[in-house]
Coordinates of C-alpha atoms in Angstrom, one line a residue:
I1 CA 10.6 -46.3 -41.2
R2 CA 11.4 -44.7 -44.5
V3 CA 10.9 -46.1 -48.0
D4 CA 12.7 -44.4 -50.8
I5 CA 11.5 -44.1 -54.4
E6 CA 13.3 -47.3 -55.3
G7 CA 11.6 -49.3 -52.6
N8 CA 14.7 -49.5 -50.3
V9 CA 13.6 -49.5 -46.6
S10 CA 15.6 -47.8 -43.8
L11 CA 15.0 -47.6 -40.1
R12 CA 16.2 -44.4 -38.4
G13 CA 18.3 -43.7 -41.5
S14 CA 20.0 -47.2 -41.5
G15 CA 19.4 -49.9 -44.0
S16 CA 20.8 -52.5 -41.6
F17 CA 18.1 -54.1 -39.5
R18 CA 16.7 -57.5 -38.8
V19 CA 13.3 -58.7 -40.2
L20 CA 11.3 -61.3 -38.4
I21 CA 8.1 -62.9 -39.5
D22 CA 6.0 -63.9 -36.5
G23 CA 9.2 -63.8 -34.5
R24 CA 11.1 -66.1 -36.8
P25 CA 14.1 -65.1 -39.0
T26 CA 13.9 -65.2 -42.8
I27 CA 16.7 -66.1 -45.2
L28 CA 15.7 -63.3 -47.5
D29 CA 17.4 -59.9 -47.4
A30 CA 15.5 -57.3 -45.3
S31 CA 14.0 -55.4 -48.2
D32 CA 13.2 -58.6 -50.2
A33 CA 11.4 -60.0 -47.2
L34 CA 9.3 -56.9 -46.7
Q35 CA 8.4 -56.8 -50.4
Q36 CA 7.5 -60.5 -50.5
I37 CA 4.7 -60.2 -47.9
P38 CA 1.2 -59.0 -49.2
A39 CA 0.0 -56.1 -47.0
S40 CA -3.4 -57.8 -46.7
T41 CA -1.9 -60.7 -44.7
I42 CA -0.3 -58.4 -42.1
A43 CA -2.0 -57.9 -38.7
N44 CA 0.5 -55.7 -37.1
I45 CA 4.1 -54.5 -37.3
E46 CA 6.4 -54.3 -34.3
I47 CA 9.4 -51.9 -34.5
I48 CA 12.0 -52.7 -31.8
T49 CA 14.8 -50.2 -31.9
N50 CA 16.5 -51.4 -28.7
P51 CA 15.8 -55.1 -28.4
S52 CA 16.4 -57.0 -25.2
A53 CA 19.0 -59.8 -24.8
K54 CA 16.3 -62.3 -25.8
F55 CA 16.5 -61.1 -29.4
D56 CA 19.2 -61.6 -32.0
P57 CA 21.5 -58.5 -31.8
E58 CA 22.2 -58.5 -35.5
G59 CA 21.5 -55.2 -37.3
T60 CA 22.4 -51.6 -36.6
A61 CA 18.9 -50.1 -36.3
G62 CA 17.0 -52.9 -34.6
I63 CA 14.2 -55.3 -35.6
I64 CA 11.0 -55.1 -37.7
N65 CA 8.7 -58.0 -36.7
I66 CA 5.9 -58.7 -39.1
I67 CA 2.9 -60.3 -37.4
L68 CA 0.6 -62.2 -39.8
K69 CA -3.1 -62.3 -39.4
K70 CA -4.8 -65.1 -37.5
N71 CA -8.5 -65.6 -37.1
R72 CA -9.6 -65.8 -33.5
K73 CA -13.1 -67.0 -34.2
S74 CA -14.1 -70.7 -34.7
G75 CA -15.3 -71.8 -38.1
R76 CA -14.4 -71.0 -41.7
S77 CA -13.2 -67.6 -42.9
G78 CA -11.2 -66.1 -45.6
F79 CA -10.6 -63.1 -47.9
A80 CA -9.3 -62.4 -51.4
N81 CA -7.7 -59.3 -52.9
V82 CA -7.4 -58.3 -56.5
N83 CA -5.4 -55.2 -57.5
A84 CA -4.4 -53.5 -60.7
G85 CA -2.7 -50.3 -61.7
L86 CA -1.2 -48.3 -64.4
D87 CA 2.2 -49.2 -66.0
D88 CA 1.6 -53.0 -65.9
K89 CA 1.0 -53.4 -62.1
Y90 CA -1.4 -56.1 -60.9
G91 CA -1.7 -58.9 -58.4
I92 CA -4.0 -61.2 -56.4
D93 CA -3.8 -62.9 -53.0
G94 CA -6.1 -64.8 -50.8
T95 CA -6.3 -66.5 -47.4
V96 CA -8.6 -69.2 -46.0
E97 CA -8.7 -70.4 -42.4
Y98 CA -10.5 -73.0 -40.4
K99 CA -10.5 -73.1 -36.6
T100 CA -12.0 -75.4 -33.9
E101 CA -11.4 -75.7 -30.2
R102 CA -8.6 -78.2 -30.9
Y103 CA -6.8 -77.0 -34.0
S104 CA -6.6 -74.3 -36.6
T105 CA -5.3 -74.2 -40.2
V106 CA -4.5 -71.4 -42.6
L107 CA -3.6 -71.4 -46.3
S108 CA -2.5 -68.3 -48.2
V109 CA -1.5 -67.7 -51.8
D110 CA -0.2 -64.5 -53.5
Y111 CA 1.1 -63.2 -56.8
N112 CA 2.1 -59.6 -57.4
R113 CA 3.8 -57.8 -60.3
R114 CA 5.1 -54.3 -60.1
N115 CA 6.8 -52.2 -62.8
Y116 CA 8.3 -48.8 -62.5
S117 CA 9.4 -46.7 -65.4
G118 CA 11.8 -43.8 -65.1
N119 CA 14.5 -41.6 -66.6
D120 CA 18.2 -41.9 -65.7
I121 CA 20.9 -39.3 -66.0
D122 CA 24.5 -40.1 -65.1
E123 CA 27.7 -38.0 -65.3
N124 CA 31.0 -39.6 -64.6
R125 CA 34.5 -38.1 -64.5
T126 CA 37.8 -39.9 -63.8
T127 CA 41.4 -38.6 -63.8
R128 CA 44.5 -40.8 -64.3
D129 CA 48.0 -39.6 -65.2
G130 CA 46.8 -36.1 -65.7
V131 CA 44.2 -37.0 -68.2
T132 CA 40.5 -36.5 -67.4
S133 CA 37.9 -38.8 -69.0
F134 CA 34.2 -37.8 -69.2
L135 CA 31.1 -39.9 -69.6
Y136 CA 27.6 -38.6 -69.9
S137 CA 24.5 -40.8 -70.3
E138 CA 20.8 -40.2 -70.4
G139 CA 17.9 -42.5 -71.2
E140 CA 14.9 -44.5 -70.0
S141 CA 14.8 -47.4 -67.6
Q142 CA 12.3 -50.0 -66.6
R143 CA 12.5 -51.7 -63.2
G144 CA 10.2 -54.4 -62.1
R145 CA 9.6 -57.3 -59.7
I146 CA 7.4 -60.4 -59.4
N147 CA 6.7 -62.0 -56.1
M148 CA 4.6 -65.2 -55.6
G149 CA 4.2 -67.4 -52.7
L150 CA 2.2 -70.1 -50.9
R151 CA 1.9 -70.3 -47.1
A152 CA 0.4 -72.9 -44.9
G153 CA 0.1 -73.2 -41.1
F154 CA -1.4 -75.7 -38.6
D155 CA -1.8 -75.2 -34.8
Y156 CA -2.8 -78.1 -32.6
F157 CA -4.0 -77.5 -29.0
L158 CA -2.8 -80.7 -27.3
T159 CA -4.1 -79.5 -23.9
S160 CA -5.2 -76.1 -22.5
D161 CA -1.5 -75.6 -21.7
D162 CA 0.3 -77.1 -24.7
I163 CA 0.3 -75.9 -28.3
L164 CA 2.1 -77.5 -31.2
S165 CA 2.5 -75.5 -34.4
F166 CA 3.8 -76.3 -37.9
G167 CA 4.2 -73.9 -40.8
A168 CA 5.7 -73.7 -44.3
R169 CA 6.1 -71.1 -47.0
V170 CA 7.4 -71.5 -50.6
G171 CA 7.8 -68.8 -53.1
D172 CA 9.6 -67.3 -56.0
R173 CA 10.9 -63.7 -56.6
T174 CA 12.3 -61.9 -59.7
S175 CA 13.5 -58.4 -60.0
D176 CA 14.9 -56.9 -63.1
R177 CA 16.1 -53.6 -64.7
D178 CA 16.3 -52.8 -68.4
A179 CA 17.8 -49.5 -69.6
S180 CA 18.6 -48.0 -73.0
Q181 CA 20.8 -44.9 -72.8
E182 CA 22.6 -42.5 -75.1
Y183 CA 26.3 -42.0 -74.1
D184 CA 28.7 -39.2 -74.8
E185 CA 32.3 -40.0 -74.1
W186 CA 35.4 -37.7 -74.4
T187 CA 38.7 -36.8 -72.7
S188 CA 40.5 -33.6 -71.9
L189 CA 43.0 -34.5 -74.7
A190 CA 40.2 -35.4 -77.2
P191 CA 37.3 -33.1 -76.5
E192 CA 35.2 -34.3 -79.5
P193 CA 32.6 -36.7 -78.0
V194 CA 32.1 -40.2 -79.2
I195 CA 28.3 -40.9 -79.2
Y196 CA 26.9 -44.5 -78.9
T197 CA 24.0 -46.4 -77.4
N198 CA 24.3 -48.6 -74.3
S199 CA 21.8 -51.4 -73.6
T200 CA 21.7 -52.8 -70.0
E201 CA 19.8 -55.8 -68.6
R202 CA 19.9 -57.0 -65.0
E203 CA 17.9 -59.8 -63.5
R204 CA 17.9 -61.4 -60.0
S205 CA 15.6 -64.4 -59.4
G206 CA 15.2 -67.6 -57.4
Y207 CA 12.8 -69.7 -55.4
F208 CA 12.8 -70.1 -51.7
Y209 CA 11.1 -72.2 -49.0
A210 CA 10.9 -72.2 -45.3
I211 CA 9.5 -74.7 -42.7
H212 CA 9.2 -74.3 -39.0
S213 CA 7.7 -76.0 -35.9
N214 CA 6.9 -74.5 -32.5
Y215 CA 6.0 -76.0 -29.1
Q216 CA 4.8 -74.0 -26.1
H217 CA 4.0 -75.3 -22.6
K218 CA 2.4 -73.3 -19.9
F219 CA 3.0 -74.4 -16.3
G220 CA 0.5 -73.9 -13.5
M221 CA 1.8 -70.5 -12.5
K222 CA 0.8 -67.6 -14.7
G223 CA 3.8 -66.4 -16.8
H224 CA 5.7 -69.7 -16.3
E225 CA 6.4 -71.0 -19.8
L226 CA 8.7 -73.1 -21.9
S227 CA 8.9 -72.8 -25.6
A228 CA 11.0 -74.4 -28.4
R229 CA 11.3 -73.6 -32.1
L230 CA 13.0 -75.2 -35.1
S231 CA 13.2 -73.6 -38.5
W232 CA 14.8 -74.3 -41.9
N233 CA 15.2 -71.8 -44.7
Y234 CA 16.5 -72.4 -48.2
R235 CA 16.8 -70.2 -51.3
E236 CA 18.3 -70.3 -54.8
S237 CA 19.7 -67.1 -56.2
D238 CA 20.5 -66.4 -59.9
E239 CA 21.8 -63.1 -61.0
M240 CA 22.6 -61.8 -64.5
S241 CA 23.9 -58.5 -65.7
S242 CA 24.4 -57.8 -69.4
N243 CA 25.8 -54.6 -71.0
A244 CA 26.1 -54.0 -74.7
L245 CA 27.4 -51.0 -76.8
L246 CA 25.5 -50.5 -80.0
N247 CA 26.5 -48.6 -83.2
N248 CA 24.1 -46.5 -85.4
A249 CA 22.9 -49.7 -87.1
A250 CA 21.9 -51.2 -83.7
E251 CA 24.7 -53.8 -83.9
I252 CA 26.6 -54.9 -80.8
T253 CA 30.2 -53.7 -81.1
E254 CA 31.2 -54.6 -77.5
G255 CA 29.5 -56.4 -74.7
R256 CA 30.0 -58.0 -71.4
R257 CA 27.7 -60.4 -69.4
T258 CA 28.2 -61.6 -65.8
T259 CA 26.3 -64.4 -64.0
E260 CA 26.2 -65.3 -60.4
N261 CA 24.4 -68.2 -58.8
G262 CA 24.4 -70.4 -55.8
P263 CA 22.1 -71.8 -53.1
S264 CA 22.0 -70.8 -49.4
S265 CA 20.4 -72.4 -46.4
D266 CA 19.8 -71.5 -42.8
F267 CA 18.9 -73.7 -39.8
S268 CA 18.0 -72.2 -36.5
S269 CA 16.7 -73.4 -33.2
R270 CA 15.9 -71.8 -29.9
L271 CA 14.7 -72.8 -26.4
D272 CA 13.2 -70.2 -24.1
Y273 CA 12.3 -70.5 -20.5
E274 CA 10.4 -67.9 -18.4
R275 CA 9.6 -68.1 -14.7
P276 CA 8.0 -65.5 -12.4
L277 CA 9.9 -65.0 -9.1
S278 CA 7.1 -62.9 -7.5
K279 CA 4.1 -60.9 -8.6
T280 CA 6.4 -58.1 -9.8
S281 CA 9.6 -59.9 -11.0
K282 CA 10.6 -62.7 -13.3
M283 CA 13.6 -64.3 -14.9
E284 CA 14.2 -65.6 -18.5
F285 CA 16.9 -67.9 -19.9
G286 CA 17.4 -69.2 -23.4
Y287 CA 19.7 -70.8 -26.0
T288 CA 19.7 -70.2 -29.7
T289 CA 21.7 -71.6 -32.6
D290 CA 21.9 -70.4 -36.2
V291 CA 23.8 -72.2 -39.0
D292 CA 24.3 -70.7 -42.4
N293 CA 25.7 -72.3 -45.5
S294 CA 26.0 -70.9 -49.0
T295 CA 28.0 -71.3 -52.2
D296 CA 28.6 -68.8 -55.0
N297 CA 29.7 -69.2 -58.6
T298 CA 30.5 -66.2 -60.8
A299 CA 31.2 -66.3 -64.6
L300 CA 32.2 -63.6 -67.1
F301 CA 31.2 -63.6 -70.8
E302 CA 32.4 -61.2 -73.5
F303 CA 30.8 -60.5 -76.8
D304 CA 32.8 -61.9 -79.8
T305 CA 31.9 -60.1 -83.0
D306 CA 33.3 -63.0 -85.1
V307 CA 30.7 -65.5 -83.7
N308 CA 28.1 -62.8 -82.9
D309 CA 27.6 -64.2 -79.4
Y310 CA 28.9 -64.0 -75.8
V311 CA 31.9 -66.3 -75.1
E312 CA 32.8 -67.4 -71.6
Q313 CA 36.1 -66.1 -70.2
T314 CA 36.9 -69.0 -67.9
A315 CA 40.0 -67.3 -66.5
F316 CA 37.7 -64.8 -64.7
N317 CA 35.3 -67.5 -63.2
N318 CA 35.3 -67.8 -59.4
Y319 CA 33.8 -70.1 -56.8
S320 CA 33.4 -69.5 -53.0
K321 CA 31.8 -71.4 -50.1
Y322 CA 30.6 -69.8 -46.9
K323 CA 29.9 -71.5 -43.6
R324 CA 28.9 -69.8 -40.4
S325 CA 27.5 -71.0 -37.1
I326 CA 26.3 -68.8 -34.2
H327 CA 25.5 -70.2 -30.7
A328 CA 24.1 -67.9 -28.1
I329 CA 22.9 -68.1 -24.5
Y330 CA 21.1 -65.3 -22.7
G331 CA 19.7 -64.5 -19.3
M332 CA 17.4 -61.7 -18.2
F333 CA 15.8 -60.4 -15.0
A334 CA 12.9 -58.0 -14.9
G335 CA 11.2 -56.4 -11.9
E336 CA 8.9 -53.6 -10.7
Y337 CA 8.9 -51.5 -7.6
K338 CA 6.0 -49.2 -7.3
S339 CA 6.2 -47.0 -10.4
L340 CA 9.7 -48.1 -11.4
G341 CA 10.4 -51.0 -13.8
V342 CA 13.8 -52.4 -14.7
Q343 CA 15.1 -55.2 -16.9
F344 CA 18.7 -56.4 -17.1
G345 CA 20.0 -58.8 -19.7
L346 CA 23.2 -60.4 -21.0
R347 CA 23.7 -62.4 -24.2
G348 CA 26.8 -64.2 -25.1
E349 CA 27.4 -65.4 -28.7
Y350 CA 30.0 -67.6 -30.2
T351 CA 30.7 -67.1 -34.0
G352 CA 32.5 -69.7 -36.0
R353 CA 33.0 -68.8 -39.7
E354 CA 34.9 -70.2 -42.6
I355 CA 35.1 -68.8 -46.2
F356 CA 36.7 -70.9 -48.9
Y357 CA 37.8 -69.5 -52.2
E358 CA 38.9 -71.2 -55.4
D359 CA 42.7 -71.3 -55.7
S360 CA 43.1 -70.4 -52.1
N361 CA 44.8 -72.8 -49.7
D362 CA 43.9 -71.1 -46.5
P363 CA 40.2 -70.3 -45.7
F364 CA 39.3 -67.1 -43.9
K365 CA 38.3 -68.2 -40.4
I366 CA 36.7 -66.5 -37.4
D367 CA 36.4 -68.0 -33.9
R368 CA 35.1 -65.3 -31.6
W369 CA 33.0 -64.7 -28.5
D370 CA 30.9 -61.5 -28.3
Y371 CA 28.9 -60.2 -25.4
F372 CA 25.8 -58.0 -25.6
P373 CA 24.5 -56.4 -22.4
T374 CA 21.0 -54.7 -22.3
I375 CA 19.4 -52.4 -19.8
H376 CA 15.8 -51.2 -19.9
S377 CA 13.9 -49.1 -17.4
S378 CA 10.6 -47.3 -17.2
F379 CA 8.9 -45.0 -14.7
K380 CA 5.1 -44.3 -14.6
F381 CA 3.9 -40.8 -13.6
P382 CA 0.4 -39.9 -12.5
G383 CA -1.9 -39.1 -15.3
G384 CA -0.8 -41.8 -17.7
Q385 CA 2.6 -40.5 -18.5
Q386 CA 5.5 -42.9 -18.8
M387 CA 9.3 -42.4 -19.2
M388 CA 11.5 -45.1 -20.7
A389 CA 15.3 -45.5 -20.9
S390 CA 17.5 -48.2 -22.4
Y391 CA 20.9 -49.3 -23.6
T392 CA 21.8 -52.1 -25.9
R393 CA 24.9 -53.3 -27.7
R394 CA 24.5 -54.7 -31.2
I395 CA 26.5 -56.1 -34.1
D396 CA 26.3 -55.9 -37.9
R397 CA 28.3 -58.7 -39.6
P398 CA 29.4 -58.3 -43.2
R399 CA 27.9 -60.7 -45.7
G400 CA 27.4 -61.5 -49.3
W401 CA 29.6 -60.0 -52.1
S402 CA 31.3 -57.6 -49.6
L403 CA 33.5 -60.6 -48.5
E404 CA 34.4 -62.0 -51.9
P405 CA 38.1 -61.1 -52.8
F406 CA 37.7 -61.4 -56.6
E407 CA 36.7 -59.0 -59.3
T408 CA 33.1 -59.1 -60.6
W409 CA 31.9 -56.9 -63.4
I410 CA 28.6 -55.1 -62.7
D411 CA 28.4 -53.5 -66.1
A412 CA 30.8 -51.9 -68.6
Y413 CA 31.7 -49.1 -66.3
N414 CA 31.6 -50.6 -62.8
I415 CA 33.5 -53.5 -61.2
R416 CA 33.4 -54.7 -57.6
I417 CA 35.7 -56.6 -55.3
G418 CA 35.0 -57.7 -51.8
N419 CA 37.1 -57.6 -48.7
P420 CA 37.2 -60.9 -46.6
A421 CA 39.2 -59.0 -43.9
L422 CA 36.2 -56.9 -43.0
Q423 CA 35.5 -56.6 -39.3
P424 CA 31.9 -56.5 -38.0
E425 CA 30.3 -53.3 -36.8
Y426 CA 29.7 -52.9 -33.1
I427 CA 26.9 -50.5 -32.1
D428 CA 26.2 -48.9 -28.8
S429 CA 22.6 -47.6 -28.7
Y430 CA 21.0 -45.4 -26.1
E431 CA 17.4 -44.2 -25.9
L432 CA 15.3 -42.0 -23.6
G433 CA 11.7 -41.5 -24.3
M434 CA 8.4 -40.3 -22.8
Q435 CA 4.8 -40.8 -23.9
T436 CA 1.6 -39.3 -22.6
Y437 CA -2.1 -39.7 -23.3
F438 CA -4.6 -36.9 -23.3
G439 CA -8.0 -38.3 -23.8
K440 CA -7.8 -40.6 -26.8
N441 CA -4.8 -38.7 -28.2
L442 CA -1.2 -39.8 -27.9
F443 CA 2.1 -37.8 -27.9
S444 CA 5.5 -39.4 -27.6
V445 CA 9.0 -38.2 -28.0
E446 CA 12.2 -40.3 -27.9
T447 CA 15.8 -39.1 -28.0
Y448 CA 18.5 -41.6 -29.2
F449 CA 22.2 -41.8 -29.6
R450 CA 23.9 -44.4 -31.7
Q451 CA 27.7 -45.0 -32.1
T452 CA 29.0 -47.4 -34.6
N453 CA 32.5 -48.8 -34.4
N454 CA 34.3 -50.4 -37.4
K455 CA 31.9 -48.6 -39.7
I456 CA 31.5 -50.5 -43.0
E457 CA 30.9 -48.4 -46.1
R458 CA 30.9 -49.1 -49.8
I459 CA 33.9 -47.2 -51.3
R460 CA 34.6 -46.1 -54.9
S461 CA 37.9 -45.6 -56.6
V462 CA 39.2 -45.3 -60.1
Y463 CA 39.9 -48.6 -61.8
A464 CA 40.5 -47.4 -65.4
D465 CA 39.3 -44.5 -67.6
N466 CA 35.6 -44.1 -66.9
I467 CA 35.5 -47.4 -64.9
T468 CA 34.8 -47.3 -61.2
L469 CA 35.9 -49.9 -58.7
H470 CA 33.5 -50.6 -55.8
T471 CA 34.6 -52.3 -52.6
T472 CA 33.9 -52.3 -48.9
R473 CA 36.0 -51.1 -46.0
N474 CA 36.0 -50.4 -42.3
V475 CA 36.4 -46.7 -42.5
G476 CA 36.1 -45.6 -38.8
K477 CA 33.2 -44.6 -36.7
D478 CA 29.8 -42.9 -37.1
Y479 CA 27.5 -41.1 -34.7
A480 CA 23.7 -40.4 -34.8
L481 CA 22.1 -38.1 -32.2
G482 CA 18.4 -37.3 -32.7
S483 CA 14.8 -37.3 -31.6
E484 CA 11.7 -38.9 -32.9
F485 CA 8.2 -37.6 -32.1
L486 CA 4.7 -38.9 -32.7
L487 CA 1.4 -37.1 -32.4
N488 CA -1.9 -39.0 -32.9
L489 CA -4.7 -36.5 -32.7
D490 CA -8.5 -36.8 -33.2
V491 CA -9.3 -33.3 -34.5
T492 CA -13.0 -34.3 -34.7
K493 CA -14.9 -37.5 -34.5
K494 CA -14.3 -38.0 -38.3
W495 CA -10.9 -36.5 -38.8
N496 CA -7.7 -38.0 -37.4
V497 CA -4.2 -36.6 -37.9
N498 CA -1.0 -38.6 -37.4
L499 CA 2.2 -36.7 -37.4
I500 CA 5.6 -38.4 -37.2
G501 CA 9.0 -36.7 -37.3
N502 CA 12.7 -37.7 -37.0
L503 CA 15.5 -35.2 -36.6
Y504 CA 19.1 -36.3 -36.1
N505 CA 22.6 -35.1 -36.6
Y506 CA 24.9 -37.6 -38.4
R507 CA 28.7 -37.6 -38.4
V508 CA 31.1 -40.1 -39.8
E509 CA 34.9 -40.0 -39.2
G510 CA 37.8 -42.2 -40.1
T511 CA 40.6 -42.8 -42.6
L512 CA 40.2 -43.5 -46.3
F513 CA 43.1 -43.8 -48.8
D514 CA 45.5 -42.8 -46.0
E515 CA 43.7 -39.6 -45.4
S516 CA 41.5 -38.6 -42.5
F517 CA 38.0 -37.4 -43.1
D518 CA 35.2 -36.0 -41.0
R519 CA 31.7 -35.4 -42.6
E520 CA 28.6 -34.3 -40.9
S521 CA 25.0 -33.5 -41.9
F522 CA 21.7 -32.6 -40.1
N523 CA 19.0 -34.9 -41.4
W524 CA 15.3 -34.8 -40.8
G525 CA 12.2 -36.4 -42.1
S526 CA 8.5 -36.0 -41.4
R527 CA 5.2 -37.6 -42.4
I528 CA 1.7 -36.3 -41.8
S529 CA -1.3 -38.4 -42.5
N530 CA -4.9 -37.2 -42.6
S531 CA -7.8 -39.7 -42.3
I532 CA -11.3 -38.4 -42.9
K533 CA -14.5 -40.3 -42.6
I534 CA -16.7 -38.8 -45.2
T535 CA -19.5 -41.2 -44.4
R536 CA -19.7 -44.4 -42.4
D537 CA -18.5 -46.5 -45.4
F538 CA -16.4 -43.9 -47.3
Q539 CA -13.0 -42.8 -46.1
L540 CA -10.3 -40.4 -47.5
Q541 CA -6.7 -40.5 -46.6
V542 CA -4.0 -38.0 -47.7
D543 CA -0.4 -38.0 -46.5
G544 CA 2.7 -36.1 -47.2
S545 CA 6.3 -37.0 -46.4
Y546 CA 9.7 -35.4 -46.7
R547 CA 13.2 -36.9 -46.4
S548 CA 16.2 -34.5 -46.1
R549 CA 19.6 -34.9 -47.7
S550 CA 22.2 -37.2 -46.2
V551 CA 25.9 -37.9 -46.4
S552 CA 28.4 -40.8 -46.0
S553 CA 32.1 -41.0 -46.4
Q554 CA 32.1 -40.4 -50.2
R555 CA 28.4 -39.7 -51.0
R556 CA 25.8 -37.1 -50.5
E557 CA 22.1 -37.7 -51.4
S558 CA 19.4 -35.2 -52.0
G559 CA 16.1 -35.1 -50.2
F560 CA 12.7 -35.6 -51.7
F561 CA 9.0 -34.8 -51.0
M562 CA 6.0 -37.0 -51.8
V563 CA 2.2 -36.8 -51.4
N564 CA -0.1 -39.8 -51.5
S565 CA -3.8 -40.2 -51.4
A566 CA -6.3 -43.0 -51.1
L567 CA -10.1 -43.5 -51.2
R568 CA -11.7 -46.5 -49.4
Y569 CA -15.3 -47.6 -49.8
E570 CA -17.0 -50.5 -48.1
F571 CA -19.9 -52.4 -49.7
I572 CA -22.4 -55.1 -48.6
Q573 CA -21.8 -54.8 -44.8
K574 CA -18.0 -54.7 -45.3
Q575 CA -17.9 -57.9 -47.3
V576 CA -16.5 -56.0 -50.3
I577 CA -14.0 -53.2 -49.8
A578 CA -12.5 -51.1 -52.6
T579 CA -9.4 -48.9 -52.2
L580 CA -8.1 -46.5 -54.8
Q581 CA -4.5 -45.3 -54.3
I582 CA -2.6 -42.5 -55.9
R583 CA 1.1 -42.4 -55.0
D584 CA 3.5 -39.5 -55.6
L585 CA 0.6 -37.3 -56.6
F586 CA 2.7 -34.4 -57.8
D587 CA 5.6 -36.3 -59.4
S588 CA 8.0 -34.9 -56.9
A589 CA 10.0 -37.9 -55.6
S590 CA 13.0 -37.7 -57.8
R591 CA 16.4 -38.9 -56.5
E592 CA 19.8 -37.4 -57.0
S593 CA 23.2 -38.2 -55.5
V594 CA 26.8 -37.2 -55.8
S595 CA 29.8 -39.4 -55.1
E596 CA 33.4 -38.1 -55.2
G597 CA 36.8 -39.0 -54.1
P598 CA 40.5 -39.0 -55.3
G599 CA 40.4 -38.9 -59.1
F600 CA 36.6 -39.4 -59.6
Y601 CA 33.3 -37.6 -59.6
N602 CA 29.9 -39.0 -60.2
F603 CA 26.4 -37.5 -60.4
S604 CA 23.4 -39.7 -60.7
S605 CA 19.7 -38.9 -61.0
W606 CA 16.6 -41.1 -61.3
N607 CA 13.0 -39.8 -61.8
R608 CA 10.3 -42.4 -61.5
Q609 CA 7.2 -42.1 -63.7
S610 CA 4.4 -40.7 -61.5
P611 CA 1.7 -40.5 -60.3
M612 CA 1.1 -44.2 -59.7
V613 CA -2.5 -45.3 -59.6
M614 CA -3.7 -48.6 -58.0
L615 CA -7.1 -50.1 -57.4
N616 CA -7.5 -52.9 -54.9
V617 CA -10.8 -54.8 -54.2
R618 CA -11.1 -57.1 -51.2
F619 CA -13.7 -59.8 -50.7
N620 CA -14.4 -61.2 -47.2
F621 CA -16.0 -64.5 -46.6
N622 CA -17.9 -66.1 -43.7
N623 CA -16.6 -65.0 -40.3
N624 CA -13.8 -62.9 -41.7
K625 CA -14.4 -59.2 -40.9
P626 CA -11.9 -56.5 -41.6
E627 CA -10.2 -55.4 -38.5
R628 CA -10.9 -51.8 -37.7
R629 CA -7.4 -50.4 -37.9
N630 CA -6.2 -47.5 -35.8
Q631 CA -6.8 -44.5 -38.0
N632 CA -3.2 -43.6 -38.0
Q633 CA -2.4 -46.9 -39.8
G634 CA -4.8 -46.2 -42.7
E635 CA -4.8 -48.1 -45.9
M636 CA -2.2 -46.2 -47.9
D637 CA 0.3 -48.9 -48.4
A638 CA -2.0 -51.8 -48.9
D639 CA -0.8 -54.2 -51.7
D640 CA 2.0 -51.9 -52.8
D641 CA 5.5 -51.0 -51.5
F642 CA 6.0 -51.7 -47.8

């Protein structure tokens, strides 16, 4: 897992993955869902890069399953966290639990605010009809987000073999970006630059809620189970982007504002049945359904200097409605023979989708069956070594604005239009890995190959002088061949080293603007984490990570290096724990990218203000004791970016 300096999460170099919370889907986008969950409430994180047929095949890279903490002891327990940092960062969260032999309840609340200041540099060049237009901008920007939420859960043990669970979560999220930049604009025919100030405001907000219920029944035979789940998710989404050009007197001479809003909902259900066939084999069957509905309204406002206000341009307003239902059945067989273990699965999914657009008589429809085979195998060697191999087929369906066939202004220099004819990506994923233990130490290596068909990429082209059009297309295929390795080593009783690396060759090929292309890059990333117990209650952690450059069909992005450190001290028999974090210690995590194609060139740079300092204090109550984490997990990311 990699997190860039803007908080975007990728898994094996891909931003397309599925996020589950306690095995349940969430209506939020992957990065939003991960940022919404306080780190203090997370018990464990499962990364499933080649899921079996039991899981939803959505997402290129796999699944990240967030498992929330649950108290296993009877009685009352709880904890609270308070955190604060430089540059207007602060937050609070808390959890209380009560458990008896017949039932357990949990209630959590959280509020977190994060702000990031930085400097932006942007160079843009477009050529039309033999005339080249230039645009250079530089200035400061402020990016921030506010997350708040309330979670409640109730488990009732009907019998020793029957558990009934209910849960709910409600929350609100806001992210914004404000920037003030100085612009120089000129052309090859008029080289004298025009200088002005540009003020940009962007905001994305909305509340959400989710409710779910689970039932599990265990039959007399061990491993013989039946489970059912229902869940409902709903969210509101309001987006606003405002861009204004100011003269030397700070008066608006030209401005444009766009708004986009609309609710979305998701209903899902599943039924899973598992039955052992013998001591070494079992079968599983299941059915799932997922129904999504959303509407979207966009509006455009332009600044009128006569009335000194923004006036709605109704001719550019648009409305769309999206409906999709997915019904799936799956079956799996798993067995072991001596040191060999195998698992075979097949999942069939029916997708029905309709997209309605204003002023369109014919909706865009899809009625399609897809099939997803999965194969997993393992072999145990003497001495604790194990080899694993797997193959899965996955899908990544287009969503959101990438399907909207109308123009939406992002700001004064960028406009986007979707493509309802987009085809889903189909991914063939192969893995071969081995892990071995030597004492308490672990070494694992995994080689993987991933081929994506109908590769979807965001494409740029020239819309007008210094104005870029953004859209999405199926450009062809891409391939990723690489290896991951992990070493967890206890150098001494008080010093643990955790080293993770990922090296892969990436290639994308296809056709764009009636021309064939073939681009390739060797990418690698690594992270080393050192955890040192200075005393029984005092711990130091220092980690460093590097991410190499990468390419896509039109874009290349620079790499960056970052060092973080943390100090943790436990007071009063672990009832109070203080953690001081310093992220990007040497202010080295700047980001640069270049995009170019027929008639355009763009260079973009963003340097976040660093280092970032955060102090978190945790209070434990009653039976709640902090879990002694594996040293390779550490405390570095607690209450900050994922």
